[in-house]
XYZ file of C-alpha atoms in Angstrom:
704
model
C 0.000 0.000 0.000
C 1.510 3.344 -1.088
C 2.106 6.371 1.133
C -0.568 8.987 1.388
C 0.966 12.394 0.734
C -0.430 15.883 0.907
C -0.955 17.406 -2.462
C 0.901 20.702 -2.685
C 0.793 23.145 -5.603
C 3.765 23.166 -7.939
C 5.917 26.264 -8.051
C 5.616 28.481 -11.150
C 7.719 27.418 -14.108
C 9.586 30.029 -16.173
C 10.106 29.556 -19.961
C 13.336 31.518 -20.086
C 15.282 33.422 -17.496
C 13.694 36.793 -17.025
C 10.360 35.788 -18.587
C 7.098 35.693 -16.523
C 6.379 32.437 -14.730
C 3.457 30.241 -15.776
C 1.200 29.101 -12.955
C -0.086 25.522 -13.077
C -3.863 25.306 -13.236
C -5.464 25.181 -9.767
C -7.875 22.415 -10.565
C -5.211 20.178 -11.977
C -3.536 17.581 -9.857
C 0.162 17.122 -10.093
C -0.409 13.867 -11.799
C -2.751 15.393 -14.330
C -0.392 18.323 -14.902
C 2.637 16.203 -15.380
C 0.848 13.480 -17.276
C 2.948 10.486 -18.001
C 5.978 12.019 -16.321
C 4.208 12.131 -12.922
C 3.009 8.652 -13.263
C 6.462 7.515 -14.149
C 7.898 9.286 -11.138
C 5.370 7.846 -8.742
C 5.933 4.483 -10.184
C 9.531 4.760 -9.158
C 8.506 4.944 -5.544
C 10.518 8.081 -4.775
C 9.619 10.925 -2.488
C 7.196 13.394 -4.003
C 9.638 16.316 -3.635
C 12.305 14.396 -5.445
C 9.821 13.490 -8.062
C 8.869 17.120 -8.504
C 12.493 18.229 -8.805
C 13.169 15.567 -11.349
C 10.113 16.633 -13.243
C 11.252 20.265 -13.233
C 14.647 19.297 -14.574
C 13.061 17.330 -17.393
C 10.803 20.244 -18.221
C 13.705 22.685 -18.172
C 15.646 20.424 -20.523
C 12.720 20.159 -22.920
C 12.144 23.893 -22.720
C 15.788 24.611 -23.596
C 15.610 22.196 -26.477
C 12.432 23.863 -27.776
C 13.962 27.320 -27.427
C 17.094 26.237 -29.243
C 14.965 24.754 -32.007
C 12.935 27.962 -32.135
C 16.101 30.065 -32.403
C 17.483 27.793 -35.081
C 14.210 27.955 -36.991
C 14.115 31.773 -36.693
C 17.722 32.040 -37.811
C 17.048 29.698 -40.704
C 14.063 31.789 -41.711
C 16.144 34.978 -41.485
C 18.945 33.428 -43.500
C 16.428 32.218 -46.078
C 14.838 35.687 -46.258
C 18.275 37.313 -46.582
C 19.244 34.796 -49.220
C 16.045 35.449 -51.137
C 16.529 39.203 -50.757
C 20.140 38.966 -51.900
C 19.168 36.690 -54.743
C 16.432 39.114 -55.743
C 18.831 42.058 -55.562
C 21.448 40.215 -57.572
C 18.873 39.256 -60.186
C 17.809 42.905 -60.411
C 21.423 44.082 -60.682
C 22.266 41.398 -63.239
C 19.231 42.343 -65.293
C 20.118 46.021 -65.075
C 23.713 45.306 -66.103
C 22.405 43.480 -69.133
C 20.085 46.399 -69.902
C 22.974 48.867 -69.676
C 24.887 46.898 -72.282
C 21.927 46.235 -74.543
C 19.885 49.431 -74.667
C 20.806 52.287 -76.976
C 18.612 55.120 -75.702
C 17.812 56.600 -72.305
C 14.105 55.883 -72.736
C 14.736 52.195 -73.426
C 17.170 51.973 -70.496
C 14.742 53.511 -67.991
C 11.808 51.382 -69.147
C 13.853 48.184 -69.031
C 15.197 48.929 -65.528
C 11.652 49.589 -64.237
C 10.451 46.313 -65.742
C 13.333 44.362 -64.187
C 12.759 45.928 -60.752
C 9.077 44.957 -60.801
C 9.405 41.481 -62.300
C 12.656 40.339 -60.694
C 12.124 42.103 -57.386
C 8.419 41.283 -57.037
C 7.566 44.931 -56.428
C 4.274 46.544 -57.346
C 5.498 49.579 -59.257
C 8.744 51.245 -60.369
C 9.348 54.544 -62.135
C 12.173 56.877 -63.154
C 11.940 60.655 -63.245
C 14.488 63.191 -64.493
C 15.074 66.377 -62.522
C 14.864 69.667 -64.402
C 17.585 72.129 -63.451
C 15.625 75.211 -64.501
C 13.369 77.374 -62.358
C 10.494 74.881 -62.516
C 12.516 72.207 -60.645
C 10.094 69.673 -62.006
C 10.593 65.927 -61.879
C 9.422 64.545 -65.194
C 8.483 60.827 -65.243
C 10.178 59.211 -68.226
C 9.490 55.530 -67.523
C 6.811 53.668 -65.480
C 6.207 49.917 -65.124
C 3.867 47.978 -62.887
C 0.295 46.943 -62.176
C -0.964 50.433 -61.429
C 1.176 52.752 -63.542
C -1.755 55.163 -63.804
C -1.230 56.057 -60.122
C 1.611 58.426 -61.112
C -0.084 59.888 -64.159
C -1.195 63.470 -63.721
C 0.805 63.991 -60.532
C 2.823 67.198 -60.252
C 6.158 66.181 -58.767
C 8.839 68.724 -57.934
C 12.132 68.738 -56.100
C 11.735 72.341 -55.042
C 11.061 73.254 -51.421
C 7.307 73.602 -51.865
C 4.159 71.522 -51.461
C 4.720 69.436 -54.595
C 8.287 68.750 -53.487
C 7.616 67.401 -49.980
C 7.092 63.813 -51.064
C 9.822 61.177 -50.917
C 10.893 61.734 -54.541
C 11.254 65.506 -54.178
C 13.159 65.112 -50.915
C 15.420 62.422 -52.370
C 16.489 64.737 -55.206
C 16.707 67.850 -53.066
C 18.554 66.206 -50.138
C 20.447 63.738 -52.359
C 19.760 60.751 -50.147
C 17.353 57.793 -50.146
C 13.942 58.514 -48.597
C 11.842 55.593 -47.312
C 8.123 55.670 -46.607
C 7.528 52.486 -44.567
C 3.749 53.005 -44.477
C 1.888 55.027 -47.043
C -1.276 54.732 -45.011
C 0.370 56.362 -42.015
C 2.414 59.056 -43.801
C 0.698 62.480 -43.770
C 2.495 63.446 -46.974
C 0.430 60.810 -48.796
C -2.852 61.931 -47.238
C -4.307 63.234 -50.559
C -3.411 59.950 -52.296
C -3.879 57.491 -49.422
C -7.176 56.006 -50.641
C -5.939 55.671 -54.219
C -2.749 53.969 -53.010
C -4.690 51.583 -50.745
C -7.121 50.723 -53.539
C -4.160 49.719 -55.689
C -2.422 47.819 -52.898
C 0.537 50.176 -52.612
C 1.691 50.002 -48.999
C 5.249 51.401 -48.877
C 7.808 53.017 -51.130
C 11.390 54.163 -51.460
C 12.853 56.998 -53.572
C 16.508 56.782 -54.589
C 18.399 59.757 -56.046
C 20.385 59.181 -59.238
C 23.664 60.875 -58.341
C 26.558 61.469 -60.699
C 29.390 64.003 -60.795
C 28.041 66.194 -58.002
C 24.686 66.340 -59.722
C 21.346 64.699 -59.136
C 20.066 63.519 -62.486
C 16.737 62.275 -61.240
C 15.074 59.672 -59.030
C 14.218 55.955 -59.041
C 10.950 55.252 -57.204
C 9.848 51.761 -56.082
C 6.482 50.790 -54.512
C 5.824 47.578 -52.511
C 2.616 45.780 -51.593
C 3.565 45.360 -47.918
C 4.572 47.835 -45.264
C 8.058 48.001 -43.750
C 9.627 46.259 -46.727
C 12.562 48.617 -47.191
C 14.793 47.874 -44.192
C 18.412 49.007 -43.955
C 19.766 46.019 -45.836
C 17.174 46.312 -48.619
C 17.813 50.023 -48.834
C 21.545 49.503 -49.236
C 21.040 47.028 -52.069
C 18.690 49.416 -53.867
C 21.117 52.312 -53.380
C 23.722 50.256 -55.199
C 21.173 49.666 -57.960
C 20.487 53.421 -58.224
C 24.211 54.178 -58.374
C 24.565 51.555 -61.070
C 21.748 53.157 -63.038
C 23.336 56.615 -62.650
C 26.652 55.338 -63.925
C 24.962 53.600 -66.819
C 23.020 56.739 -67.659
C 26.199 58.812 -67.777
C 27.952 56.168 -69.861
C 24.995 56.029 -72.248
C 24.926 59.820 -72.572
C 28.657 59.895 -73.180
C 28.308 57.157 -75.775
C 25.407 59.007 -77.381
C 27.310 62.301 -77.411
C 30.329 60.598 -78.932
C 28.161 58.910 -81.547
C 26.421 62.194 -82.352
C 29.772 63.971 -82.530
C 31.120 61.360 -84.930
C 27.929 61.580 -86.960
C 28.228 65.371 -87.023
C 31.865 65.177 -88.087
C 30.944 62.752 -90.846
C 28.030 64.942 -91.880
C 30.210 68.026 -91.983
C 32.726 66.080 -94.033
C 30.169 64.990 -96.623
C 27.236 67.414 -96.416
C 26.842 71.149 -96.786
C 25.773 72.519 -93.366
C 23.646 75.299 -94.891
C 21.548 73.454 -97.473
C 21.863 69.875 -96.222
C 22.914 68.794 -99.716
C 25.967 66.617 -100.387
C 29.046 68.813 -100.475
C 31.805 68.869 -103.061
C 33.643 65.935 -101.466
C 30.625 63.617 -101.542
C 29.683 64.858 -105.004
C 33.105 63.883 -106.359
C 32.803 60.414 -104.798
C 29.301 59.910 -106.198
C 30.281 61.174 -109.630
C 33.242 58.791 -109.701
C 30.961 55.897 -108.754
C 28.347 56.962 -111.297
C 30.903 57.165 -114.121
C 32.290 53.731 -113.256
C 28.797 52.213 -113.097
C 27.763 53.810 -116.379
C 30.847 52.418 -118.117
C 30.279 48.973 -116.633
C 26.575 48.863 -117.554
C 26.925 50.654 -120.889
C 24.709 53.548 -119.722
C 24.759 57.315 -120.147
C 24.749 59.959 -117.458
C 24.503 63.728 -117.489
C 26.250 66.286 -115.311
C 24.491 69.642 -114.908
C 26.541 72.556 -113.604
C 24.446 75.487 -112.304
C 25.437 78.973 -111.231
C 23.005 81.533 -109.827
C 22.881 84.671 -111.958
C 23.821 87.906 -110.141
C 23.689 86.202 -106.760
C 26.156 88.755 -105.415
C 23.690 91.579 -106.092
C 20.979 89.679 -104.209
C 23.362 88.895 -101.365
C 24.360 92.548 -101.056
C 20.725 93.674 -101.143
C 19.275 91.159 -98.682
C 22.385 90.654 -96.556
C 24.131 87.361 -95.852
C 21.143 85.937 -93.972
C 18.904 86.632 -96.943
C 21.485 85.114 -99.267
C 21.653 81.986 -97.107
C 17.858 81.689 -97.159
C 17.895 81.930 -100.941
C 20.526 79.187 -101.223
C 18.429 76.892 -99.012
C 15.324 77.636 -101.070
C 17.233 76.941 -104.291
C 18.451 73.602 -102.890
C 14.895 72.606 -102.026
C 13.590 73.626 -105.453
C 16.353 71.726 -107.273
C 15.584 68.540 -105.328
C 12.045 68.788 -106.625
C 13.229 68.855 -110.240
C 15.017 65.486 -110.290
C 14.372 61.861 -109.473
C 15.083 60.459 -106.035
C 17.956 58.397 -107.443
C 19.682 61.475 -108.878
C 22.180 63.569 -106.919
C 21.858 67.288 -106.181
C 24.943 68.768 -104.498
C 26.313 72.162 -103.593
C 29.628 72.627 -105.362
C 30.482 75.803 -103.462
C 29.305 79.403 -103.149
C 26.320 79.848 -105.465
C 27.208 76.829 -107.631
C 25.195 73.598 -107.673
C 25.719 70.341 -109.559
C 23.287 67.580 -110.509
C 24.104 64.007 -111.536
C 21.412 62.400 -113.698
C 21.957 58.651 -113.563
C 21.108 56.192 -116.330
C 19.580 58.633 -118.815
C 18.338 57.597 -122.263
C 19.861 60.462 -124.199
C 20.365 64.185 -124.489
C 16.617 64.814 -124.513
C 16.180 63.604 -120.957
C 18.899 65.944 -119.674
C 17.393 68.802 -121.690
C 13.965 68.164 -120.135
C 15.452 68.451 -116.629
C 17.256 71.684 -117.562
C 13.998 73.177 -118.846
C 12.226 72.070 -115.687
C 14.874 73.812 -113.584
C 14.576 77.056 -115.561
C 10.791 76.936 -115.202
C 11.143 76.428 -111.448
C 13.405 79.482 -111.227
C 10.828 81.569 -113.082
C 8.705 81.516 -109.915
C 9.705 83.976 -107.158
C 11.391 82.838 -103.946
C 9.920 83.937 -100.614
C 12.813 85.404 -98.630
C 12.123 87.205 -95.336
C 8.586 88.009 -96.406
C 9.709 89.361 -99.784
C 9.372 87.977 -103.289
C 12.833 87.564 -104.784
C 13.491 86.540 -108.372
C 16.678 84.674 -109.205
C 17.752 82.993 -112.420
C 20.363 80.388 -113.165
C 22.657 79.397 -116.016
C 23.044 75.669 -116.678
C 25.891 73.834 -118.382
C 25.434 70.192 -119.385
C 28.040 67.525 -120.129
C 27.172 63.958 -121.113
C 29.138 60.811 -120.436
C 30.655 59.041 -122.268
C 30.274 61.530 -125.150
C 31.854 64.513 -123.349
C 34.181 62.669 -120.999
C 34.753 59.408 -119.165
C 36.477 60.731 -116.077
C 35.411 63.049 -113.269
C 37.732 65.976 -113.997
C 36.900 66.122 -117.686
C 33.137 66.014 -117.095
C 33.285 68.793 -114.489
C 35.504 70.954 -116.675
C 33.227 70.518 -119.698
C 30.004 71.130 -117.758
C 31.583 74.229 -116.218
C 32.592 75.493 -119.658
C 29.044 74.969 -120.922
C 27.704 76.893 -117.956
C 29.963 79.875 -118.655
C 28.830 79.806 -122.256
C 25.211 79.962 -121.054
C 26.080 82.978 -118.920
C 27.849 84.702 -121.797
C 24.869 84.110 -124.087
C 22.283 85.847 -121.937
C 21.905 83.888 -118.668
C 18.719 82.054 -117.575
C 19.425 79.440 -120.206
C 21.229 76.121 -120.669
C 23.944 74.970 -123.017
C 25.366 71.554 -123.872
C 29.113 71.170 -124.053
C 30.664 71.210 -127.539
C 34.149 70.806 -128.932
C 34.170 74.498 -129.839
C 33.849 75.258 -126.145
C 36.727 72.910 -125.507
C 38.875 74.772 -128.008
C 38.073 78.043 -126.259
C 38.977 76.497 -122.913
C 42.289 75.242 -124.243
C 43.043 78.651 -125.739
C 42.247 80.323 -122.428
C 44.501 77.923 -120.515
C 47.300 78.506 -123.010
C 46.891 82.262 -122.711
C 47.023 82.041 -118.915
C 50.192 79.982 -119.071
C 51.868 82.489 -121.386
C 50.648 85.408 -119.264
C 52.392 84.022 -116.203
C 55.567 83.537 -118.204
C 55.227 87.028 -119.688
C 55.201 88.563 -116.229
C 58.347 86.637 -115.327
C 60.112 87.443 -118.633
C 59.257 91.120 -118.752
C 57.116 90.893 -121.900
C 54.543 93.312 -120.448
C 55.221 97.024 -120.825
C 53.496 100.421 -120.620
C 52.215 102.793 -123.246
C 50.900 106.310 -122.622
C 47.993 107.817 -124.568
C 47.722 111.625 -124.513
C 44.511 113.296 -123.296
C 43.613 116.584 -125.035
C 41.788 119.604 -123.671
C 39.160 120.317 -126.362
C 39.103 124.045 -125.628
C 42.871 124.759 -125.668
C 43.893 121.841 -127.907
C 46.719 121.107 -125.446
C 47.894 117.821 -123.987
C 46.856 117.942 -120.317
C 47.494 114.360 -119.359
C 48.312 110.813 -120.348
C 46.645 107.503 -119.527
C 48.982 104.628 -118.687
C 48.022 101.464 -120.583
C 49.277 97.892 -120.191
C 50.521 96.168 -123.322
C 51.783 92.633 -123.959
C 53.859 91.345 -126.810
C 54.513 87.600 -126.728
C 57.317 86.147 -128.863
C 55.069 83.102 -129.368
C 51.549 84.539 -129.577
C 52.425 87.975 -130.911
C 50.618 91.154 -129.842
C 47.868 90.316 -127.314
C 44.938 92.703 -127.088
C 44.292 94.161 -123.598
C 40.671 93.004 -123.902
C 41.973 89.420 -123.882
C 44.611 89.372 -121.180
C 43.406 91.991 -118.647
C 40.123 90.138 -117.806
C 42.187 86.954 -117.509
C 44.626 88.689 -115.159
C 41.655 89.917 -113.127
C 40.175 86.417 -112.961
C 43.445 84.720 -111.940
C 44.517 87.414 -109.465
C 47.600 88.347 -111.474
C 46.148 91.850 -111.812
C 47.343 92.638 -108.263
C 51.098 92.444 -108.932
C 50.601 93.798 -112.455
C 48.546 96.724 -111.197
C 51.047 97.618 -108.483
C 53.935 97.460 -110.953
C 52.010 99.656 -113.375
C 51.282 102.297 -110.698
C 54.876 102.455 -109.489
C 56.347 102.554 -112.995
C 53.929 105.182 -114.317
C 54.237 107.457 -111.258
C 58.025 107.398 -111.478
C 57.870 108.147 -115.200
C 55.480 111.120 -114.917
C 57.551 112.546 -112.060
C 60.583 112.336 -114.352
C 58.663 114.238 -117.057
C 57.715 116.864 -114.494
C 61.373 117.293 -113.626
C 62.231 117.687 -117.335
C 59.836 120.614 -117.844
C 56.361 119.123 -118.296
C 55.106 119.985 -114.834
C 51.416 120.311 -115.689
C 51.038 116.788 -117.079
C 48.478 114.556 -115.317
C 48.661 110.782 -115.091
C 45.517 108.621 -115.344
C 45.730 104.999 -114.226
C 42.928 102.457 -114.308
C 42.412 100.642 -111.005
C 40.930 97.133 -111.141
C 38.153 95.973 -108.848
C 40.504 93.537 -107.113
C 43.008 96.291 -106.383
C 40.349 98.649 -105.104
C 38.969 96.044 -102.662
C 42.343 95.247 -101.096
C 42.417 96.242 -97.425
C 45.880 97.806 -97.824
C 45.062 99.760 -101.004
C 45.246 103.166 -99.271
C 48.594 102.264 -97.685
C 49.849 101.118 -101.085
C 48.945 104.472 -102.654
C 50.687 106.366 -99.845
C 53.812 104.277 -100.369
C 53.833 104.740 -104.155
C 53.353 108.512 -103.942
C 56.095 108.821 -101.316
C 58.491 106.648 -103.323
C 57.909 108.370 -106.683
C 57.610 111.916 -105.352
C 54.578 112.526 -107.598
C 52.165 115.091 -106.192
C 48.713 113.606 -105.475
C 46.940 116.262 -107.575
C 48.813 114.985 -110.639
C 47.356 111.471 -110.327
C 43.875 110.476 -111.528
C 42.580 107.052 -110.492
C 40.022 105.645 -112.920
C 37.513 103.075 -111.644
C 34.493 101.515 -113.321
C 31.008 101.994 -111.950
C 30.738 98.309 -111.068
C 33.913 98.589 -108.977
C 32.628 101.387 -106.761
C 29.090 99.968 -106.650
C 30.321 96.759 -105.031
C 29.816 97.235 -101.278
C 29.039 100.890 -101.892
C 29.420 101.994 -98.251
C 32.955 100.613 -98.049
C 33.674 102.017 -101.515
C 32.600 105.513 -100.433
C 34.936 105.311 -97.429
C 37.860 104.269 -99.663
C 37.074 106.983 -102.208
C 36.878 109.551 -99.422
C 40.279 108.483 -98.070
C 41.753 108.902 -101.557
C 40.058 112.248 -102.028
C 41.390 113.556 -98.694
C 44.924 112.802 -99.919
C 44.410 115.100 -102.911
C 44.010 112.416 -105.581
C 41.560 112.956 -108.445
C 38.914 110.292 -109.037
C 37.330 109.372 -112.356
C 34.379 107.112 -113.127
C 35.501 105.035 -116.108
C 33.311 103.435 -118.826
C 30.462 105.700 -117.772
C 27.093 104.717 -119.215
C 27.744 100.962 -119.390
C 26.971 100.009 -115.803
C 24.865 101.423 -112.991
C 24.901 105.024 -114.289
C 22.557 107.216 -112.312
C 22.380 110.743 -110.987
C 22.152 109.364 -107.447
C 25.484 107.550 -107.806
C 27.184 110.637 -109.150
C 25.955 112.597 -106.152
C 27.007 109.926 -103.644
C 30.570 109.311 -104.765
C 33.307 111.981 -104.278
C 34.460 111.855 -107.897
C 35.935 114.630 -110.065
C 35.155 113.499 -113.593
C 33.395 110.899 -115.706
C 34.811 109.118 -118.728
C 32.275 108.319 -121.463
C 32.749 104.800 -122.778
C 34.115 104.434 -126.316
C 31.079 102.427 -127.432
C 28.899 105.560 -127.491
C 31.075 107.398 -130.000
C 31.517 104.240 -132.061
C 27.737 104.121 -132.622
C 27.295 107.870 -132.984
C 26.061 107.723 -136.596
C 23.609 104.889 -135.994
C 19.934 105.638 -135.349
C 19.922 104.515 -131.699
C 19.722 107.921 -130.092
C 23.363 107.754 -129.017
C 23.926 111.461 -129.672
C 21.128 112.397 -127.302
C 22.498 110.059 -124.637
C 26.015 111.553 -124.858
C 24.602 115.059 -124.746
C 22.547 114.186 -121.633
C 25.551 112.644 -119.880
C 27.699 115.720 -120.507
C 24.978 118.074 -119.296
C 24.304 115.960 -116.202
C 27.987 115.815 -115.261
C 28.485 119.553 -115.720
C 25.418 120.277 -113.590
C 27.190 118.424 -110.777
C 30.495 120.244 -111.340
C 32.238 117.243 -112.913
C 34.632 117.257 -115.860
C 33.858 114.990 -118.832
C 36.439 112.967 -120.790
C 35.439 111.086 -123.941
C 37.489 108.125 -125.110
C 37.453 106.374 -128.440
C 37.738 109.531 -130.571
C 38.540 108.070 -133.975
C 37.218 110.705 -136.416
C 37.113 114.451 -136.904
C 33.319 114.307 -136.644
C 33.686 113.027 -133.087
C 35.720 116.102 -132.171
C 33.152 118.444 -133.689
C 30.301 116.676 -131.918
C 32.026 116.800 -128.525
C 33.114 120.414 -128.837
C 29.612 121.623 -129.663
C 28.350 119.893 -126.505
C 31.146 121.317 -124.352
C 32.936 118.066 -123.565
C 36.093 118.909 -121.616
C 38.703 116.390 -122.763
C 39.140 113.593 -125.278
C 41.511 110.810 -126.194
C 41.645 108.416 -129.091
C 43.554 107.365 -132.191
C 42.474 110.496 -134.112
C 44.336 112.581 -131.541
C 47.256 110.304 -130.654
C 47.973 106.606 -130.408
C 49.393 105.120 -127.204
C 53.100 106.018 -127.178
C 56.207 104.717 -125.467
C 57.775 106.703 -122.632
C 60.719 107.616 -124.871
C 58.447 109.234 -127.489
C 56.180 111.241 -125.186
C 58.564 114.215 -124.509
C 59.171 114.775 -128.243
C 55.482 114.458 -128.961
C 54.681 117.094 -126.349
C 57.258 119.490 -127.819
C 56.902 118.946 -131.535
C 53.317 117.884 -132.239
C 51.443 120.579 -130.388
C 51.233 123.002 -133.354
C 50.092 120.240 -135.676
C 47.496 119.127 -133.163
C 46.052 122.624 -132.834
C 45.951 122.924 -136.577
C 44.065 119.674 -136.996
C 41.565 120.517 -134.273
C 40.951 124.011 -135.609
C 39.676 126.983 -133.635
């Protein structure tokens, strides 16, 4: 029979040190509370206190085991969560790295990163906004991806210190640090959008600034479906992602800028920046390819060479901006006159070229030329004004007119100049006669250069006669050229060529120095009243150092300025008239006399005579040559003399070849004359004797 013992309550049992004790239930017996353990203890026949102590030790052991298992399970769960988080972050970073290498534009990069963040990171929404650095300080969304992308649409987001900039994105940009909103529902900043966010299941968010080179480019925003998602570790991983995106953005922009720079360099190398047409370099390449293809396929092609007529006048009238607008309009109109396969290029200045590929004959090229001329018949709208411009077209065909690039260009250019010479606003096909003229011109240029080196060019002086006193009052210095190969070359042939090639500059300076020295020598020998007239070319007159050159020549020769008359054509002084007036005024101040040469053949007008500080006009020889013809020439000469005298100008007539010319000019009070009837151009050695010995004979021939 077992011992009867008093049932005493068990002491409280603590789970862990420091935790509250758990009281056994009052209505439970020790045996019921301990279950099988109590029964086992009693069965052992030990004292109840010993049994209870043993029971407590067993319970403590089991409790420790359970706690250790709980800690291990919690640690395992934490490690699993960290592993999943790290794996998710690495997947996001790997995807973003791939996007950085694959995408070519910022828009594609941002959209791809947002997609990767949502799909790989299991987030609800991701977006990227760029920060404006102007006064608006606006954050402009450029990419959005997620279930509820419409949540951000229509929102005004700013990074300025104002109401629209107090959200996490505005603060992230402004403060340049990540901003976490662990609970959208509990954040007062989201109060106006709380219901909309809850309806879409958006519970928390993080905004990460995109920092690069001491600048904040924008923000990466991420929304999660649960609260408190973005802990310190998650935040750090996403910061690395944002930094990676910033770096990629800068690299992409640098790559884009470099690509655009290379494209711009290539475009500048092959395209005209003003008109957008292929430039001369690309034209030459395309023409070479076209010629080779035509030869290989047995086809014909045509090269059209165009030059705008009087473009300089339009450019001077409208200014350079107006001239540029006209060139762009011309380029556009020319493109509309040809097929898409043909090439329209700007050759330079106001010159354009067109390659017509695979034509069926001359008629097809002629049809295009006519179409171009018809297009130019319509006015151009330039700065609100209607401007008319014409063009001259030269055409060369291949293989008929050439089978290489240089020959075709040269022949088309020659045809164009022929079109200009024959009235402008027309077209001409190249012919062998043109080629002969080109060859003759090249030969003449070659001999002219040699003539300058060999001293074949010399001066002659033609006397100028006062029609009232019948005395020689001056001489005009004239360039002459005698070639041992070509013979005597007319000034009308070689002077325009010298002007065109630029040789007129050294020739003109030599002529001025030589003539001034010679007239000064005549002054010293007793002919002190003799004037010298020298024709100044347009190229000379436009030189920036022309005034200095005249000062130097006068100082070197010792010739008094009042003894020198500079003759210039109307077209010379009309070019850039304001600058011309300044140059003429500088010459006038120095005491030089100024004469308007070839008067009546250019821009003759009373207004020009009043504007320019000139002393005399020189009537062109063509008027006297046609004096007897029924064209009203006599009336024109009479009007010119009267107009000049009314302005206080002297009048010199050139080309006096007959006695009738003298009578006509004297009756109309012309002041001076020169021509073969009075005296031919003479050498410097003959002039003194002519002045001494021929004066009586001259007065006799002229009469009273």
